[in-house]
Short mmCIF file of C-alpha atoms and ligand atoms in Angstrom, two decimals:
data_model
loop_
_atom_site.label_atom_id
_atom_site.label_comp_id
_atom_site.label_asym_id
_atom_site.label_seq_id
_atom_site.Cartn_x
_atom_site.Cartn_y
_atom_site.Cartn_z
CA MET G 7 288.80 193.53 100.28
CA THR G 8 286.32 192.16 102.81
CA ALA G 9 283.00 193.96 102.64
CA ALA G 10 282.66 194.77 106.31
CA ALA G 11 286.31 195.08 107.31
CA PRO G 12 286.75 198.24 109.38
CA SER G 13 289.11 200.70 107.71
CA THR G 14 291.56 201.62 110.39
CA VAL G 15 294.24 203.11 108.21
CA SER G 16 292.71 204.58 105.13
CA PHE G 17 289.46 204.71 103.23
CA ASP G 18 291.26 203.63 100.07
CA GLY G 19 289.66 200.80 98.20
CA ARG G 20 286.37 201.00 100.09
CA PHE G 21 284.52 203.03 97.47
CA ASP G 22 283.34 202.00 94.07
CA SER G 23 282.22 204.48 91.42
CA ARG G 24 279.67 202.38 89.70
CA PHE G 25 277.18 205.10 88.85
CA ALA G 26 279.94 207.29 87.42
CA ARG G 27 281.25 204.39 85.36
CA GLU G 28 277.96 202.99 84.07
CA LEU G 29 276.08 206.25 83.54
CA GLY G 30 278.76 208.75 82.68
CA GLU G 31 276.33 210.90 80.66
CA MET G 32 274.51 211.65 83.91
CA ALA G 33 277.56 212.17 86.14
CA VAL G 34 279.81 215.20 86.23
CA PRO G 35 283.08 214.49 88.09
CA TRP G 36 283.50 217.28 90.59
CA GLN G 37 285.35 218.37 93.71
CA ALA G 38 283.92 219.52 97.00
CA GLU G 39 284.82 222.96 98.29
CA THR G 40 287.41 223.07 101.03
CA ALA G 41 285.95 223.16 104.52
CA PRO G 42 288.17 225.64 106.39
CA ASP G 43 287.53 224.33 109.90
CA PRO G 44 285.61 221.04 109.94
CA ARG G 45 283.99 220.02 113.22
CA LEU G 46 281.89 216.93 113.75
CA LEU G 47 278.41 217.72 115.07
CA VAL G 48 276.94 214.24 114.99
CA LEU G 49 278.05 210.79 113.84
CA ASN G 50 275.81 207.77 113.40
CA GLU G 51 278.03 205.08 114.88
CA PRO G 52 275.78 202.06 114.22
CA LEU G 53 275.37 203.13 110.59
CA ALA G 54 279.13 203.68 110.26
CA ALA G 55 279.77 200.22 111.64
CA GLY G 56 277.24 198.71 109.24
CA LEU G 57 279.19 200.28 106.39
CA GLY G 58 282.44 198.85 107.71
CA LEU G 59 283.75 202.33 108.56
CA ASP G 60 285.53 202.72 111.87
CA PRO G 61 283.80 205.45 113.93
CA THR G 62 287.07 206.45 115.58
CA HIS G 63 288.64 206.90 112.20
CA LEU G 64 285.68 208.94 110.97
CA ARG G 65 285.97 211.23 114.00
CA GLY G 66 289.63 211.90 113.29
CA PRO G 67 291.10 214.50 110.91
CA GLU G 68 291.13 212.12 107.95
CA GLY G 69 287.51 211.12 108.64
CA LEU G 70 286.37 214.74 108.75
CA ARG G 71 288.10 215.39 105.45
CA LEU G 72 286.27 212.38 103.98
CA LEU G 73 282.93 213.59 105.34
CA THR G 74 283.37 217.01 103.78
CA GLY G 75 284.55 215.63 100.43
CA ASN G 76 288.05 217.02 100.96
CA LEU G 77 289.67 213.61 100.97
CA VAL G 78 288.90 211.47 97.96
CA PRO G 79 289.96 207.89 98.63
CA ASN G 80 291.37 205.68 95.89
CA GLY G 81 288.48 204.15 94.00
CA ALA G 82 286.06 207.03 94.58
CA THR G 83 285.07 209.43 91.81
CA PRO G 84 282.86 212.13 93.32
CA VAL G 85 280.19 213.22 90.84
CA ALA G 86 277.27 215.60 90.69
CA GLN G 87 274.32 213.65 89.31
CA ALA G 88 272.19 215.07 86.52
CA TYR G 89 268.43 214.82 86.78
CA THR G 90 265.27 216.60 85.77
CA GLY G 91 262.52 217.74 88.08
CA HIS G 92 258.89 218.64 87.87
CA GLN G 93 258.88 221.23 90.63
CA PHE G 94 255.37 222.04 91.85
CA GLY G 95 254.18 220.78 88.46
CA TRP G 96 256.62 222.83 86.37
CA LEU G 97 259.35 221.15 84.39
CA ALA G 98 262.97 222.04 85.18
CA PRO G 99 264.81 219.97 82.55
CA ARG G 100 268.33 220.35 83.96
CA LEU G 101 268.20 220.31 87.72
CA GLY G 102 270.84 217.92 89.09
CA ASP G 103 272.89 218.10 92.26
CA GLY G 104 273.49 221.81 92.73
CA ARG G 105 275.09 221.42 96.13
CA ALA G 106 275.70 217.72 96.51
CA LEU G 107 278.13 215.03 95.38
CA LEU G 108 277.87 211.29 95.16
CA LEU G 109 281.16 210.23 96.71
CA GLY G 110 280.74 206.65 95.60
CA GLU G 111 279.25 203.34 96.63
CA ILE G 112 280.23 201.10 99.55
CA THR G 113 279.33 197.45 100.03
CA ASP G 114 277.85 197.23 103.52
CA ALA G 115 278.04 194.45 106.08
CA GLY G 116 274.94 192.85 104.54
CA GLY G 117 276.56 192.80 101.10
CA HIS G 118 274.36 195.62 99.75
CA LEU G 119 275.69 198.49 97.71
CA ARG G 120 275.07 201.82 99.47
CA ASP G 121 275.53 205.32 98.06
CA VAL G 122 277.57 207.74 100.16
CA HIS G 123 276.51 211.22 99.25
CA LEU G 124 277.48 214.67 100.51
CA LYS G 125 274.97 217.51 100.72
CA GLY G 126 276.20 221.08 101.15
CA SER G 127 279.65 220.40 99.68
CA GLY G 128 279.80 223.47 97.42
CA ARG G 129 278.67 224.69 94.02
CA THR G 130 278.53 222.29 91.10
CA PRO G 131 277.77 222.92 87.42
CA PHE G 132 274.09 222.42 88.38
CA ALA G 133 274.12 225.13 91.06
CA ARG G 134 272.39 227.78 88.89
CA GLY G 135 271.99 230.81 91.21
CA GLY G 136 272.61 228.84 94.41
CA ASP G 137 275.67 229.06 96.63
CA GLY G 138 276.09 225.29 96.79
CA LEU G 139 276.08 225.39 100.57
CA ALA G 140 273.86 224.25 103.40
CA ALA G 141 273.37 225.56 106.90
CA VAL G 142 273.80 223.52 110.07
CA GLY G 143 270.08 223.66 110.95
CA PRO G 144 268.60 222.12 107.79
CA MET G 145 271.28 219.41 107.63
CA LEU G 146 270.59 218.42 111.23
CA ARG G 147 266.88 218.48 110.45
CA GLU G 148 267.44 215.89 107.72
CA TYR G 149 269.57 213.85 110.14
CA ILE G 150 266.89 213.86 112.85
CA VAL G 151 263.89 213.18 110.65
CA SER G 152 265.53 210.54 108.46
CA GLU G 153 266.83 208.61 111.47
CA ALA G 154 263.40 208.84 113.12
CA MET G 155 261.79 207.47 109.96
CA HIS G 156 264.29 204.62 109.86
CA ALA G 157 263.60 203.82 113.51
CA MET G 158 259.89 203.62 112.71
CA GLY G 159 260.67 201.10 109.99
CA ILE G 160 259.82 203.46 107.13
CA PRO G 161 262.12 203.17 104.09
CA THR G 162 264.40 206.19 103.95
CA THR G 163 267.83 207.47 103.10
CA ARG G 164 269.98 207.50 106.23
CA SER G 165 272.25 210.09 107.79
CA LEU G 166 275.82 209.17 108.63
CA ALA G 167 277.13 212.49 109.89
CA VAL G 168 276.80 216.24 109.94
CA VAL G 169 280.06 218.18 109.90
CA ALA G 170 280.15 221.94 110.43
CA THR G 171 282.46 223.37 107.79
CA GLY G 172 283.60 226.55 109.50
CA ARG G 173 282.30 228.44 106.46
CA PRO G 174 279.44 230.86 107.09
CA VAL G 175 276.39 230.66 104.85
CA LEU G 176 274.26 233.66 103.99
CA ARG G 177 270.53 233.08 104.35
CA ASP G 178 268.26 235.63 106.05
CA THR G 179 271.23 236.04 108.34
CA MET G 180 274.73 234.56 108.41
CA LEU G 181 274.54 230.95 109.59
CA PRO G 182 277.14 228.28 110.21
CA GLY G 183 277.59 225.98 107.21
CA ALA G 184 277.56 222.18 107.26
CA VAL G 185 277.80 219.07 105.12
CA LEU G 186 275.45 216.14 105.64
CA THR G 187 276.65 212.68 104.67
CA ARG G 188 273.68 210.78 103.36
CA VAL G 189 273.63 207.03 102.87
CA ALA G 190 271.07 205.48 100.54
CA SER G 191 270.41 202.31 98.65
CA GLY G 192 270.61 204.63 95.65
CA HIS G 193 269.97 208.15 94.44
CA LEU G 194 268.01 207.37 91.28
CA ARG G 195 264.93 209.50 91.11
CA VAL G 196 261.90 209.72 88.85
CA GLY G 197 263.71 212.82 87.56
CA SER G 198 266.73 210.69 86.59
CA PHE G 199 264.53 208.85 84.08
CA GLN G 200 262.99 212.09 82.86
CA TYR G 201 266.51 213.35 82.22
CA ALA G 202 267.63 210.24 80.34
CA ARG G 203 264.45 210.22 78.26
CA ALA G 204 264.82 213.88 77.33
CA THR G 205 268.31 213.25 75.89
CA GLY G 206 266.60 211.16 73.20
CA ASP G 207 269.27 208.49 73.72
CA ILE G 208 267.29 205.27 74.13
CA ASN G 209 270.46 203.37 74.81
CA LEU G 210 271.16 205.60 77.84
CA LEU G 211 267.57 205.17 79.03
CA ARG G 212 267.95 201.41 78.77
CA ARG G 213 271.26 201.40 80.64
CA LEU G 214 269.69 203.52 83.38
CA ALA G 215 266.76 201.12 83.65
CA ASP G 216 269.11 198.12 83.75
CA HIS G 217 271.16 199.83 86.47
CA ALA G 218 267.96 200.47 88.46
CA ILE G 219 266.86 196.85 88.07
CA THR G 220 270.21 195.50 89.24
CA ARG G 221 270.44 197.82 92.22
CA HIS G 222 266.86 198.14 93.38
CA HIS G 223 264.47 195.67 91.83
CA PRO G 224 266.44 192.61 90.71
CA GLY G 225 263.28 190.51 90.50
CA ALA G 226 262.25 192.54 87.44
CA ALA G 227 265.10 191.02 85.45
CA GLU G 228 263.30 187.67 85.49
CA ALA G 229 260.02 189.06 84.11
CA GLY G 230 258.86 188.68 80.52
CA ASN G 231 259.04 192.47 80.14
CA PRO G 232 261.69 193.61 82.64
CA TYR G 233 261.02 197.33 82.10
CA VAL G 234 257.30 197.04 82.77
CA ALA G 235 258.22 194.92 85.79
CA LEU G 236 260.64 197.64 86.95
CA PHE G 237 257.88 200.23 86.66
CA GLN G 238 255.49 198.01 88.60
CA ALA G 239 258.10 197.46 91.30
CA VAL G 240 258.53 201.22 91.71
CA ILE G 241 254.75 201.62 91.89
CA ALA G 242 254.55 198.95 94.59
CA ALA G 243 257.41 200.49 96.58
CA GLN G 244 255.93 203.99 96.41
CA ALA G 245 252.39 202.84 97.21
CA SER G 246 253.71 201.18 100.34
CA LEU G 247 255.96 204.12 101.25
CA VAL G 248 253.33 206.82 100.94
CA ALA G 249 250.85 204.69 102.91
CA GLN G 250 253.43 204.52 105.71
CA TRP G 251 253.88 208.30 105.64
CA MET G 252 250.14 208.78 105.92
CA LEU G 253 249.86 206.36 108.82
CA VAL G 254 252.35 208.32 110.93
CA GLY G 255 251.10 211.75 109.85
CA PHE G 256 254.22 212.65 107.85
CA VAL G 257 254.07 215.49 105.34
CA HIS G 258 257.04 215.36 102.95
CA GLY G 259 256.49 218.88 101.72
CA VAL G 260 258.23 218.79 98.30
CA MET G 261 257.16 215.74 96.35
CA ASN G 262 258.73 217.01 93.15
CA THR G 263 259.81 214.30 90.70
CA ASP G 264 263.45 214.88 91.65
CA ASN G 265 262.54 214.04 95.24
CA MET G 266 260.95 210.65 94.56
CA THR G 267 263.25 207.66 94.48
CA ILE G 268 263.22 204.55 92.32
CA SER G 269 264.25 202.51 95.38
CA GLY G 270 261.14 203.51 97.36
CA GLU G 271 263.15 205.27 100.05
CA THR G 272 262.02 208.63 101.38
CA ILE G 273 264.48 211.27 100.18
CA ASP G 274 265.27 214.94 100.56
CA TYR G 275 264.01 216.15 103.89
CA GLY G 276 263.42 219.83 103.35
CA PRO G 277 260.24 221.47 104.54
CA CYS G 278 258.88 218.23 105.97
CA ALA G 279 256.97 217.83 109.22
CA PHE G 280 254.86 215.47 111.26
CA MET G 281 251.31 216.64 111.84
CA ASP G 282 250.44 217.74 115.32
CA ALA G 283 246.67 218.29 115.15
CA PHE G 284 245.06 215.95 112.64
CA ASP G 285 244.25 218.00 109.57
CA PRO G 286 244.00 216.46 106.09
CA ALA G 287 244.86 219.85 104.57
CA ALA G 288 248.06 220.21 106.62
CA VAL G 289 250.87 222.02 104.75
CA TYR G 290 254.13 223.06 106.37
CA SER G 291 256.23 224.33 103.50
CA SER G 292 256.34 228.10 103.21
CA ILE G 293 256.56 227.82 99.41
CA ASP G 294 253.62 225.45 98.92
CA GLU G 295 251.08 228.21 98.55
CA THR G 296 248.38 226.14 96.84
CA GLY G 297 248.71 223.13 99.11
CA ARG G 298 249.80 220.89 96.24
CA TYR G 299 251.75 218.70 98.66
CA ALA G 300 249.30 218.86 101.56
CA TYR G 301 248.99 215.73 103.73
CA ARG G 302 245.88 214.39 101.99
CA ASN G 303 247.28 215.01 98.49
CA GLN G 304 250.37 212.86 98.92
CA PRO G 305 248.98 209.65 97.38
CA ALA G 306 247.64 211.57 94.37
CA MET G 307 250.95 213.38 93.95
CA ALA G 308 252.86 210.09 94.09
CA GLU G 309 250.60 208.79 91.35
CA TRP G 310 251.21 211.98 89.34
CA ASN G 311 254.97 211.47 89.62
CA LEU G 312 254.67 207.81 88.65
CA THR G 313 252.80 208.91 85.54
CA ARG G 314 255.83 211.06 84.65
CA LEU G 315 258.00 207.97 85.20
CA ALA G 316 255.76 205.99 82.86
CA GLU G 317 256.09 208.65 80.17
CA SER G 318 259.85 208.45 80.47
CA LEU G 319 259.91 204.66 80.22
CA LEU G 320 257.42 204.27 77.33
CA PRO G 321 260.03 203.51 74.63
CA LEU G 322 261.28 200.60 76.73
CA PHE G 323 257.82 199.16 77.33
CA HIS G 324 257.03 198.41 73.68
CA ASP G 325 258.08 199.48 70.21
CA GLY G 326 254.50 200.42 69.41
CA GLN G 327 253.37 203.63 71.10
CA GLU G 328 249.81 202.44 71.66
CA GLN G 329 250.84 199.15 73.22
CA ALA G 330 253.38 200.98 75.39
CA VAL G 331 250.73 203.39 76.67
CA ALA G 332 248.35 200.51 77.39
CA LEU G 333 251.04 198.74 79.43
CA ALA G 334 251.74 201.95 81.35
CA GLN G 335 248.07 202.55 82.13
CA GLU G 336 247.48 198.98 83.20
CA SER G 337 250.42 199.20 85.60
CA LEU G 338 249.49 202.64 86.91
CA ALA G 339 246.02 201.39 87.81
CA GLY G 340 247.75 199.20 90.36
CA PHE G 341 248.91 202.19 92.39
CA ARG G 342 245.54 203.07 93.91
CA ARG G 343 244.77 199.47 94.64
CA GLN G 344 248.09 198.85 96.35
CA TYR G 345 248.08 202.15 98.20
CA SER G 346 244.58 201.49 99.57
CA ALA G 347 245.47 197.96 100.60
CA ALA G 348 248.64 199.12 102.38
CA TRP G 349 246.89 202.01 104.09
CA SER G 350 243.92 199.88 105.21
CA ALA G 351 246.19 197.16 106.56
CA GLY G 352 248.18 199.84 108.39
CA MET G 353 245.06 201.41 109.90
CA ARG G 354 243.87 198.01 111.08
CA ALA G 355 247.24 197.55 112.77
CA LYS G 356 247.04 201.00 114.37
CA LEU G 357 243.66 200.01 115.81
CA GLY G 358 244.95 196.63 116.97
CA LEU G 359 242.34 194.72 114.96
CA HIS G 360 242.79 190.97 114.69
CA HIS G 361 243.02 189.33 111.29
CA ASP G 362 239.62 187.70 111.65
CA VAL G 363 237.87 191.09 111.89
CA ASP G 364 236.47 191.50 108.41
CA ASP G 365 236.69 194.68 106.37
CA ASP G 366 232.96 195.33 106.64
CA ALA G 367 233.47 195.79 110.36
CA ALA G 368 236.87 197.53 110.16
CA SER G 369 236.11 200.14 107.48
CA PRO G 370 233.29 201.98 109.28
CA LEU G 371 235.39 202.01 112.45
CA VAL G 372 238.33 203.55 110.65
CA ASP G 373 236.13 206.10 108.88
CA GLY G 374 234.38 206.98 112.12
CA LEU G 375 237.67 207.48 113.90
CA LEU G 376 239.08 209.75 111.21
CA SER G 377 235.93 211.90 111.35
CA LEU G 378 236.34 212.22 115.11
CA LEU G 379 240.01 213.11 114.77
CA GLN G 380 239.38 215.68 112.09
CA ALA G 381 236.46 217.30 113.86
CA GLY G 382 238.43 217.41 117.10
CA ARG G 383 241.82 218.29 115.57
CA ALA G 384 243.33 215.79 117.96
CA ASP G 385 247.09 215.38 118.21
CA HIS G 386 247.70 212.55 115.75
CA THR G 387 250.59 210.79 117.47
CA SER G 388 249.33 211.16 121.05
CA PHE G 389 245.86 210.03 120.08
CA PHE G 390 246.91 206.78 118.43
CA ARG G 391 249.32 205.99 121.23
CA GLY G 392 246.55 206.79 123.71
CA LEU G 393 244.35 204.26 121.97
CA GLY G 394 246.78 201.57 123.07
CA ALA G 395 246.04 202.52 126.67
CA ALA G 396 242.32 202.59 125.81
CA ALA G 397 242.63 199.01 124.55
CA ARG G 398 243.86 198.16 128.06
CA GLY G 399 240.79 199.83 129.54
CA HIS G 400 242.31 203.28 130.26
CA ARG G 401 240.45 205.55 127.90
CA GLU G 402 241.27 208.89 129.47
CA ALA G 403 244.44 209.72 127.50
CA ALA G 404 242.78 209.37 124.10
CA ARG G 405 239.42 210.71 125.26
CA SER G 406 240.91 213.91 126.69
CA LEU G 407 242.32 214.83 123.28
CA LEU G 408 238.85 215.15 121.77
CA PRO G 409 236.34 217.91 122.42
CA ASP G 410 233.38 215.51 122.24
CA PRO G 411 234.06 212.69 124.75
CA ALA G 412 230.61 211.19 124.27
CA ALA G 413 231.25 210.67 120.57
CA PHE G 414 234.57 209.03 121.42
CA ASP G 415 232.93 206.74 123.98
CA ALA G 416 230.34 205.63 121.46
CA TRP G 417 233.09 204.85 118.96
CA ALA G 418 235.26 203.15 121.61
CA GLU G 419 232.42 200.84 122.65
CA ARG G 420 232.15 199.47 119.12
CA TRP G 421 235.91 199.18 118.82
CA SER G 422 236.50 197.54 122.21
CA ALA G 423 233.95 194.87 121.32
CA LEU G 424 236.50 193.62 118.76
CA SER G 425 239.12 193.02 121.52
CA PRO G 426 241.94 195.16 120.07
CA ASP G 427 245.49 193.93 120.75
CA ALA G 428 247.14 196.69 122.81
CA ASP G 429 250.67 195.29 122.57
CA ALA G 430 250.44 195.05 118.81
CA MET G 431 249.22 198.66 118.72
CA ASP G 432 252.21 199.85 120.72
CA ARG G 433 254.49 198.31 118.14
CA VAL G 434 253.08 200.48 115.34
CA ASN G 435 251.92 203.68 117.07
CA PRO G 436 255.07 205.63 118.03
CA VAL G 437 255.37 207.50 121.33
CA TYR G 438 258.25 209.68 120.15
CA ILE G 439 258.31 211.42 116.79
CA PRO G 440 260.36 214.49 115.83
CA ARG G 441 257.76 216.97 116.95
CA ASN G 442 258.12 220.31 115.23
CA HIS G 443 258.71 222.37 118.36
CA LEU G 444 261.36 219.92 119.60
CA VAL G 445 263.12 219.88 116.24
CA GLU G 446 263.20 223.69 116.21
CA GLU G 447 264.50 223.76 119.78
CA ALA G 448 267.30 221.31 118.92
CA LEU G 449 268.26 223.10 115.70
CA THR G 450 268.32 226.53 117.30
CA ALA G 451 270.52 225.23 120.12
CA ALA G 452 272.86 223.41 117.72
CA THR G 453 273.20 226.48 115.50
CA GLY G 454 274.34 228.31 118.64
CA GLY G 455 276.86 225.56 119.44
CA GLU G 456 274.83 223.68 122.08
CA LEU G 457 274.40 220.02 121.04
CA ASP G 458 272.70 218.46 124.08
CA PRO G 459 269.08 219.09 122.98
CA LEU G 460 269.90 217.43 119.63
CA LYS G 461 271.38 214.38 121.36
CA ARG G 462 268.39 214.04 123.69
CA LEU G 463 265.91 214.36 120.84
CA LEU G 464 267.80 211.78 118.77
CA ASP G 465 267.82 209.43 121.73
CA ALA G 466 264.02 209.71 122.00
CA VAL G 467 263.10 209.40 118.33
CA THR G 468 265.51 206.61 117.42
CA ASN G 469 263.71 204.30 119.86
CA PRO G 470 260.16 205.43 119.11
CA TYR G 471 257.90 202.63 120.29
CA VAL G 472 259.04 201.99 123.86
CA GLU G 473 257.87 204.50 126.42
CA ARG G 474 260.73 205.45 128.75
CA PRO G 475 260.77 207.35 132.04
CA GLY G 476 261.99 210.94 131.96
CA LEU G 477 261.02 211.52 128.34
CA ASP G 478 257.52 212.94 128.91
CA ARG G 479 258.23 216.20 127.15
CA TYR G 480 259.23 214.29 124.00
CA ALA G 481 255.81 212.65 123.91
CA ALA G 482 253.80 215.80 124.58
CA ALA G 483 252.08 218.00 122.02
CA ALA G 484 253.48 221.43 121.19
CA PRO G 485 252.75 224.19 123.68
CA ALA G 486 249.75 226.30 122.66
CA ASP G 487 251.95 229.31 121.89
CA PHE G 488 254.05 227.38 119.32
CA GLY G 489 251.68 228.59 116.60
CA ALA G 490 251.30 227.59 112.95
CA TYR G 491 254.46 225.81 111.94
CA ARG G 492 256.31 226.64 108.74
CA THR G 493 259.50 225.21 107.32
CA TYR G 494 261.71 226.61 104.59
CA CYS G 495 263.35 224.61 101.86
CA GLY G 496 266.51 225.00 99.85
CA THR G 497 268.36 226.38 102.81
P1 LIG M 501 265.68 220.54 96.79
O1 LIG M 501 264.58 221.52 97.00
O2 LIG M 501 266.62 220.42 97.96
O3 LIG M 501 265.19 219.23 96.29
O4 LIG M 501 266.60 221.15 95.65
C1 LIG M 501 266.15 221.38 94.35
C2 LIG M 501 267.30 221.70 93.46
O5 LIG M 501 267.95 222.91 93.88
C3 LIG M 501 268.40 220.66 93.43
O6 LIG M 501 268.90 220.66 92.12
C4 LIG M 501 269.40 221.18 94.41
O7 LIG M 501 270.69 220.67 94.16
C5 LIG M 501 269.33 222.67 94.16
N1 LIG M 501 269.73 223.48 95.32
C6 LIG M 501 269.07 223.65 96.49
N2 LIG M 501 269.73 224.49 97.30
C7 LIG M 501 270.86 224.87 96.64
C8 LIG M 501 271.96 225.74 96.94
N3 LIG M 501 272.05 226.39 98.10
N4 LIG M 501 272.92 225.87 96.00
C9 LIG M 501 272.86 225.23 94.84
N5 LIG M 501 271.85 224.40 94.48
C10 LIG M 501 270.86 224.23 95.37
MG1 LIG M 502 265.88 217.48 95.84
#
């Protein structure tokens, strides 16, 4: 088998079932529900090609059966994965994939192992009261937002396809059902380690950690204490990831421990959103009543989750409890440091500051700008993109977004004196993000069978940094009557 050979005849032999084989205690072999009338809504052709899957084949009847879990190729063992989750701070010991299956792993064109995972494929033993299904809208939302994140260079799970199943799903109303095919470097979560630890089986915990090292952080294997090194690698990956979210104004919405990966990829796009008006307290999820996962709380919540990971890993750190705790604390202290460094470097890039501008000059500029943005509730994305124009001497776009132009001018004088690099700014400040009103428009249309708005939105957000003619409405803020945006999870 050649890794990237396109499968033109069958998907047989393309899938491995490594997770199922190595971590059987955390994998329940399971079958997807039959999709009565599968129809392809969207297929990610470049991603398919990268996996060595022929897009034409995927579009055909056999492909649609694969993408709904109704065709299980030789070599694949679909499983529901077991994991724990601290949900809004409360422990749910036995969460697991209630409506998802890991189909198996594929070696991609770059030689990397990639999980192929189906979401919305029917009830599993972890479904509890849920119906195991997903509606077209939320699966397309994950497709749009994850592909936009990828295009911005932010680590994320990817979306290969959304297939409408032909099975209606009951939510507030009857909605068309769908299955999303998600591709990820892995589906291990903080909650996976909580689950393994809670079994009391240290051997399982060690096998899980070894699996995570091999798949995600191979450098840790070389360290004196590979498990502490694994923990530190996850800390580093999450510090960098959350900094990148903050820099583009992304609010994940449900940073429960089951929704935080060991790989450092963003996962589980439920009630997520990009901020329009800059507001540190921004919350979009209808169920986040206390604002636990508000924009500004995301770094602290990541650190909270990493503390749960540390608790789960303690027995692997050291035989002595005290020494193990000391190692965990020492490592955890690195999170704030690394997050701050990543965020500051990212803000400097957003402002186009050259490397020789020292932090004593950069920090007050950044702080001053954030105060202006917050006081003026400026549109986050438009403002930063407008700053690129300001660096070229055209201040009006950025200036017009703030209610106090004089304050902006005073700030801009100090900033311009540092000769910001406008081209560099345009490479990190996106023009096109999945704006909430555009996402809603596309999802509503797609739910009604009209796919053009989805295609146009995807075209804009998957090439986010280059301004293109005819796409003005994709760069514009929400109309005033769009109102306070709310998203709903678990649908
Ligand atoms: P999420 O909020 O998507 O991270 O999901 C949290 C947990 O609820 C996971 O264990 C999911 O598998 C499960 N879940 C969410 N929606 C459903 C559903 N409709 N049916 C069964 N399980 C679900
Ligand atoms: Mg989840």
